[in-house]
Amino acid sequence: MINDIPDSHPRAASLRMRHTIEKYRTEGLVADAGPIAHGRGEAFDYILGEETIKPVYDDIIFAAALLVLAKHPVISINGNAAVLVPEEIISLSNAIPAKMEVNVFYGRTGVREKKIADHLYSSGAKEVLGVNPEAKIPNLFSARGNVDKNGIAIADVVLVMLEDGDRTKALIDCGKKVISIDLNPLSRSAKDATVNICDNITRALPLLEKHVNLLKNDTKKCNSVINSFSKKKSESNIFKYIEQRFAQLAKECLTNE
Ligand code: PTJ
């Protein structure tokens, strides 16, 4: 229970976030596998030092430029993302501006999507798509393939968060650009995306919004950022950072002996 977490606990913020996932799982917004997905993220966040690592800033700026220049940007929202960062998602969608669409993997009966959409409405959203999806993403056989005809179906840039699967590739195969947010740089979505933001959504979304606002009226800068970006280099920079972080930690173990 949330009251069991003392403010002085060294992991209080993290435990409260975990509590949010647990609470909304019992209410049916978060999938039964949602806590496992969250734990996978926490593990990678420890590896990164629980901060936005230096190379990720370039990826965030590139993602912001893509969103600013997009004709039909859409933010795709699953159960975990909706309960962890509802206000941040809505604020980003207003800044771009981009549509928001609920897209879940598990239990797609209409009931769960409506609960998630209602949660976003009660957090201030004006329009949430995806509750009655009529369109299909070709060659995607999970429920994630069901999309809104005014949302992901016609999107040119899609922001996907907290999923490790085959949807990103299917969206890329349709000619869309995909921005993923995933702490695991080796996840399928991270590998297939046009760019992966290897950061916790709680930190990444406000930073993305900040850079959307900075780039908003500067098409020339957006084009220059986009033209100088390399996905391979971006991935390599993340792995190099992790390698150097572990080397530094190993060195500190010996100096503190
Ligand atoms: O039915 P849904 O769509 O609501 O979703 C169900 C889950 C969340 C189980 C599903 O979407 C899923 O794909 O989970 P996975 O396969 O465990 O992938 C989740 C990915 O998100 C992992 O690669 C984690 O590292 C990453 N992740 C988890 N929490 C965070 C995160 N990345 C950034 N910030 C986080 N807070």
mmCIF file of N, CA and C and ligand atoms in Angstrom, residues 17 29-42 44-45 77-81 84 103-107 112 116 144 161-165 181-189 197-202, ligand 1:
data_model
loop_
_atom_site.group_PDB
_atom_site.id
_atom_site.type_symbol
_atom_site.label_atom_id
_atom_site.label_comp_id
_atom_site.label_asym_id
_atom_site.label_seq_id
_atom_site.Cartn_x
_atom_site.Cartn_y
_atom_site.Cartn_z
ATOM 1 N N MET A 17 5.787 5.026 -7.937
ATOM 2 C CA MET A 17 5.468 4.787 -9.354
ATOM 3 C C MET A 17 4.978 3.351 -9.528
ATOM 4 N N LEU A 29 -6.862 -0.744 -16.084
ATOM 5 C CA LEU A 29 -6.273 0.151 -17.104
ATOM 6 C C LEU A 29 -4.926 -0.400 -17.573
ATOM 7 N N VAL A 30 -4.169 -0.921 -16.594
ATOM 8 C CA VAL A 30 -2.861 -1.504 -16.903
ATOM 9 C C VAL A 30 -3.046 -3.004 -17.117
ATOM 10 N N ALA A 31 -2.363 -3.540 -18.130
ATOM 11 C CA ALA A 31 -2.461 -4.984 -18.422
ATOM 12 C C ALA A 31 -1.835 -5.791 -17.294
ATOM 13 N N ASP A 32 -2.214 -7.063 -17.167
ATOM 14 C CA ASP A 32 -1.615 -7.917 -16.127
ATOM 15 C C ASP A 32 -0.089 -7.965 -16.282
ATOM 16 N N ALA A 33 0.383 -7.882 -17.534
ATOM 17 C CA ALA A 33 1.832 -7.914 -17.763
ATOM 18 C C ALA A 33 2.481 -6.540 -17.576
ATOM 19 N N GLY A 34 1.666 -5.517 -17.300
ATOM 20 C CA GLY A 34 2.187 -4.150 -17.148
ATOM 21 C C GLY A 34 3.268 -4.023 -16.080
ATOM 22 N N PRO A 35 3.062 -4.643 -14.875
ATOM 23 C CA PRO A 35 4.121 -4.529 -13.850
ATOM 24 C C PRO A 35 5.444 -5.161 -14.296
ATOM 25 N N ILE A 36 5.355 -6.211 -15.088
ATOM 26 C CA ILE A 36 6.597 -6.849 -15.583
ATOM 27 C C ILE A 36 7.303 -5.879 -16.543
ATOM 28 N N ALA A 37 6.525 -5.275 -17.417
ATOM 29 C CA ALA A 37 7.104 -4.304 -18.368
ATOM 30 C C ALA A 37 7.772 -3.165 -17.593
ATOM 31 N N HIS A 38 7.121 -2.733 -16.524
ATOM 32 C CA HIS A 38 7.655 -1.644 -15.705
ATOM 33 C C HIS A 38 8.982 -2.056 -15.058
ATOM 34 N N GLY A 39 9.010 -3.293 -14.552
ATOM 35 C CA GLY A 39 10.233 -3.800 -13.915
ATOM 36 C C GLY A 39 11.387 -3.894 -14.898
ATOM 37 N N ARG A 40 11.068 -4.258 -16.133
ATOM 38 C CA ARG A 40 12.128 -4.301 -17.148
ATOM 39 C C ARG A 40 12.715 -2.900 -17.319
ATOM 40 N N GLY A 41 11.847 -1.917 -17.348
ATOM 41 C CA GLY A 41 12.298 -0.530 -17.494
ATOM 42 C C GLY A 41 13.155 -0.096 -16.317
ATOM 43 N N GLU A 42 12.691 -0.412 -15.094
ATOM 44 C CA GLU A 42 13.445 -0.022 -13.884
ATOM 45 C C GLU A 42 14.865 -0.572 -13.908
ATOM 46 N N PHE A 44 16.735 -1.295 -16.482
ATOM 47 C CA PHE A 44 17.590 -0.541 -17.419
ATOM 48 C C PHE A 44 17.881 0.861 -16.894
ATOM 49 N N ASP A 45 16.912 1.430 -16.154
ATOM 50 C CA ASP A 45 17.133 2.772 -15.620
ATOM 51 C C ASP A 45 18.300 2.758 -14.616
ATOM 52 N N ILE A 77 -0.767 5.545 -27.075
ATOM 53 C CA ILE A 77 -0.739 5.436 -25.600
ATOM 54 C C ILE A 77 -1.222 4.061 -25.151
ATOM 55 N N ASN A 78 -0.374 3.368 -24.386
ATOM 56 C CA ASN A 78 -0.824 2.083 -23.812
ATOM 57 C C ASN A 78 -1.147 2.275 -22.331
ATOM 58 N N GLY A 79 -1.479 1.166 -21.665
ATOM 59 C CA GLY A 79 -1.914 1.264 -20.276
ATOM 60 C C GLY A 79 -0.861 1.861 -19.362
ATOM 61 N N ASN A 80 0.367 1.347 -19.426
ATOM 62 C CA ASN A 80 1.435 1.845 -18.539
ATOM 63 C C ASN A 80 1.665 3.347 -18.727
ATOM 64 N N ALA A 81 1.784 3.775 -19.997
ATOM 65 C CA ALA A 81 2.087 5.187 -20.264
ATOM 66 C C ALA A 81 0.949 6.072 -19.758
ATOM 67 N N LEU A 84 1.168 6.407 -15.893
ATOM 68 C CA LEU A 84 2.409 6.980 -15.336
ATOM 69 C C LEU A 84 2.535 8.468 -15.644
ATOM 70 N N ASN A 103 -3.734 2.683 -27.815
ATOM 71 C CA ASN A 103 -3.413 1.484 -28.587
ATOM 72 C C ASN A 103 -2.823 0.478 -27.620
ATOM 73 N N VAL A 104 -3.567 -0.597 -27.365
ATOM 74 C CA VAL A 104 -3.109 -1.583 -26.383
ATOM 75 C C VAL A 104 -2.941 -2.958 -27.025
ATOM 76 N N PHE A 105 -2.172 -3.773 -26.335
ATOM 77 C CA PHE A 105 -1.870 -5.123 -26.829
ATOM 78 C C PHE A 105 -2.842 -6.136 -26.232
ATOM 79 N N TYR A 106 -3.093 -5.961 -24.911
ATOM 80 C CA TYR A 106 -3.899 -6.956 -24.180
ATOM 81 C C TYR A 106 -5.339 -6.501 -23.976
ATOM 82 N N GLY A 107 -6.242 -7.463 -23.984
ATOM 83 C CA GLY A 107 -7.635 -7.235 -23.561
ATOM 84 C C GLY A 107 -8.343 -6.167 -24.349
ATOM 85 N N ARG A 112 -11.366 -1.751 -21.871
ATOM 86 C CA ARG A 112 -10.066 -1.274 -21.367
ATOM 87 C C ARG A 112 -9.664 0.045 -22.045
ATOM 88 N N ILE A 116 -8.943 3.737 -20.297
ATOM 89 C CA ILE A 116 -7.708 4.514 -20.487
ATOM 90 C C ILE A 116 -8.047 5.908 -21.037
ATOM 91 N N ARG A 144 -2.729 -4.571 -31.569
ATOM 92 C CA ARG A 144 -2.072 -3.293 -31.862
ATOM 93 C C ARG A 144 -2.290 -2.864 -33.316
ATOM 94 N N MET A 161 5.413 4.330 -26.954
ATOM 95 C CA MET A 161 6.119 4.282 -25.664
ATOM 96 C C MET A 161 5.921 2.925 -25.019
ATOM 97 N N LEU A 162 6.972 2.433 -24.384
ATOM 98 C CA LEU A 162 6.864 1.262 -23.509
ATOM 99 C C LEU A 162 6.273 0.036 -24.185
ATOM 100 N N GLU A 163 6.846 -0.345 -25.301
ATOM 101 C CA GLU A 163 6.426 -1.617 -25.888
ATOM 102 C C GLU A 163 7.600 -2.222 -26.630
ATOM 103 N N ASP A 164 7.680 -3.527 -26.534
ATOM 104 C CA ASP A 164 8.785 -4.243 -27.164
ATOM 105 C C ASP A 164 8.131 -5.263 -28.088
ATOM 106 N N GLY A 165 8.008 -4.910 -29.359
ATOM 107 C CA GLY A 165 7.285 -5.841 -30.224
ATOM 108 C C GLY A 165 7.470 -5.584 -31.701
ATOM 109 N N ILE A 181 10.064 5.443 -27.182
ATOM 110 C CA ILE A 181 10.698 5.766 -25.896
ATOM 111 C C ILE A 181 10.821 4.440 -25.170
ATOM 112 N N ASP A 182 12.045 3.997 -24.976
ATOM 113 C CA ASP A 182 12.275 2.690 -24.355
ATOM 114 C C ASP A 182 13.643 2.688 -23.686
ATOM 115 N N LEU A 183 13.649 2.385 -22.399
ATOM 116 C CA LEU A 183 14.909 2.339 -21.648
ATOM 117 C C LEU A 183 15.805 1.205 -22.096
ATOM 118 N N ASN A 184 15.225 0.206 -22.741
ATOM 119 C CA ASN A 184 16.033 -0.923 -23.228
ATOM 120 C C ASN A 184 16.445 -0.657 -24.671
ATOM 121 N N PRO A 185 17.728 -0.323 -24.906
ATOM 122 C CA PRO A 185 18.136 -0.002 -26.284
ATOM 123 C C PRO A 185 18.125 -1.214 -27.203
ATOM 124 N N LEU A 186 17.957 -2.406 -26.593
ATOM 125 C CA LEU A 186 17.944 -3.639 -27.404
ATOM 126 C C LEU A 186 16.523 -4.129 -27.685
ATOM 127 N N SER A 187 15.510 -3.414 -27.227
ATOM 128 C CA SER A 187 14.147 -3.891 -27.485
ATOM 129 C C SER A 187 13.870 -3.820 -28.986
ATOM 130 N N ARG A 188 12.921 -4.658 -29.430
ATOM 131 C CA ARG A 188 12.567 -4.675 -30.865
ATOM 132 C C ARG A 188 12.158 -3.284 -31.351
ATOM 133 N N SER A 189 11.317 -2.647 -30.514
ATOM 134 C CA SER A 189 10.808 -1.328 -30.915
ATOM 135 C C SER A 189 11.957 -0.324 -31.022
ATOM 136 N N ILE A 197 14.366 6.957 -27.987
ATOM 137 C CA ILE A 197 14.785 7.798 -26.867
ATOM 138 C C ILE A 197 14.992 6.855 -25.691
ATOM 139 N N CYS A 198 16.259 6.596 -25.366
ATOM 140 C CA CYS A 198 16.605 5.630 -24.334
ATOM 141 C C CYS A 198 16.577 6.340 -22.976
ATOM 142 N N ASP A 199 15.378 6.559 -22.497
ATOM 143 C CA ASP A 199 15.217 7.315 -21.245
ATOM 144 C C ASP A 199 13.884 6.937 -20.622
ATOM 145 N N ASN A 200 13.743 7.226 -19.340
ATOM 146 C CA ASN A 200 12.470 6.968 -18.669
ATOM 147 C C ASN A 200 11.423 7.952 -19.203
ATOM 148 N N ILE A 201 10.213 7.471 -19.480
ATOM 149 C CA ILE A 201 9.184 8.403 -20.005
ATOM 150 C C ILE A 201 8.946 9.573 -19.052
ATOM 151 N N THR A 202 9.127 9.345 -17.774
ATOM 152 C CA THR A 202 8.885 10.441 -16.822
ATOM 153 C C THR A 202 9.860 11.607 -17.058
HETATM 154 O O1 PTJ B 1 -1.698 -3.876 -23.273
HETATM 155 P P1 PTJ B 1 -0.752 -2.690 -23.242
HETATM 156 O O2 PTJ B 1 -0.544 -2.153 -24.609
HETATM 157 O O3 PTJ B 1 -1.192 -1.648 -22.241
HETATM 158 O O4 PTJ B 1 0.731 -3.065 -22.823
HETATM 159 C C1 PTJ B 1 1.184 -4.047 -22.236
HETATM 160 C C2 PTJ B 1 2.736 -4.043 -22.073
HETATM 161 C C3 PTJ B 1 3.249 -2.803 -21.349
HETATM 162 C C4 PTJ B 1 2.980 -5.257 -21.216
HETATM 163 C C5 PTJ B 1 3.365 -4.142 -23.481
HETATM 164 O O5 PTJ B 1 3.119 -2.987 -24.180
HETATM 165 C C6 PTJ B 1 4.821 -4.407 -23.662
HETATM 166 O O6 PTJ B 1 5.198 -4.395 -24.773
HETATM 167 O O7 PTJ B 1 5.656 -4.604 -22.624
HETATM 168 P P2 PTJ B 1 7.171 -5.125 -22.784
HETATM 169 O O8 PTJ B 1 7.290 -6.094 -23.898
HETATM 170 O O9 PTJ B 1 7.622 -5.578 -21.454
HETATM 171 O O10 PTJ B 1 7.977 -3.819 -23.196
HETATM 172 C C7 PTJ B 1 8.035 -2.692 -22.404
HETATM 173 C C8 PTJ B 1 9.323 -1.930 -22.737
HETATM 174 O O11 PTJ B 1 9.234 -0.638 -22.150
HETATM 175 C C9 PTJ B 1 10.579 -2.591 -22.183
HETATM 176 O O12 PTJ B 1 11.572 -2.644 -23.200
HETATM 177 C C10 PTJ B 1 11.038 -1.686 -21.026
HETATM 178 O O13 PTJ B 1 12.436 -1.562 -20.931
HETATM 179 C C11 PTJ B 1 10.425 -0.348 -21.419
HETATM 180 N N1 PTJ B 1 10.009 0.486 -20.276
HETATM 181 C C12 PTJ B 1 9.308 0.098 -19.185
HETATM 182 N N2 PTJ B 1 9.068 1.133 -18.376
HETATM 183 C C13 PTJ B 1 9.634 2.215 -18.954
HETATM 184 C C14 PTJ B 1 10.246 1.800 -20.188
HETATM 185 N N3 PTJ B 1 10.862 2.667 -20.996
HETATM 186 C C15 PTJ B 1 10.888 3.968 -20.633
HETATM 187 N N4 PTJ B 1 10.325 4.436 -19.485
HETATM 188 C C16 PTJ B 1 9.704 3.599 -18.620
HETATM 189 N N5 PTJ B 1 9.156 4.085 -17.493
#
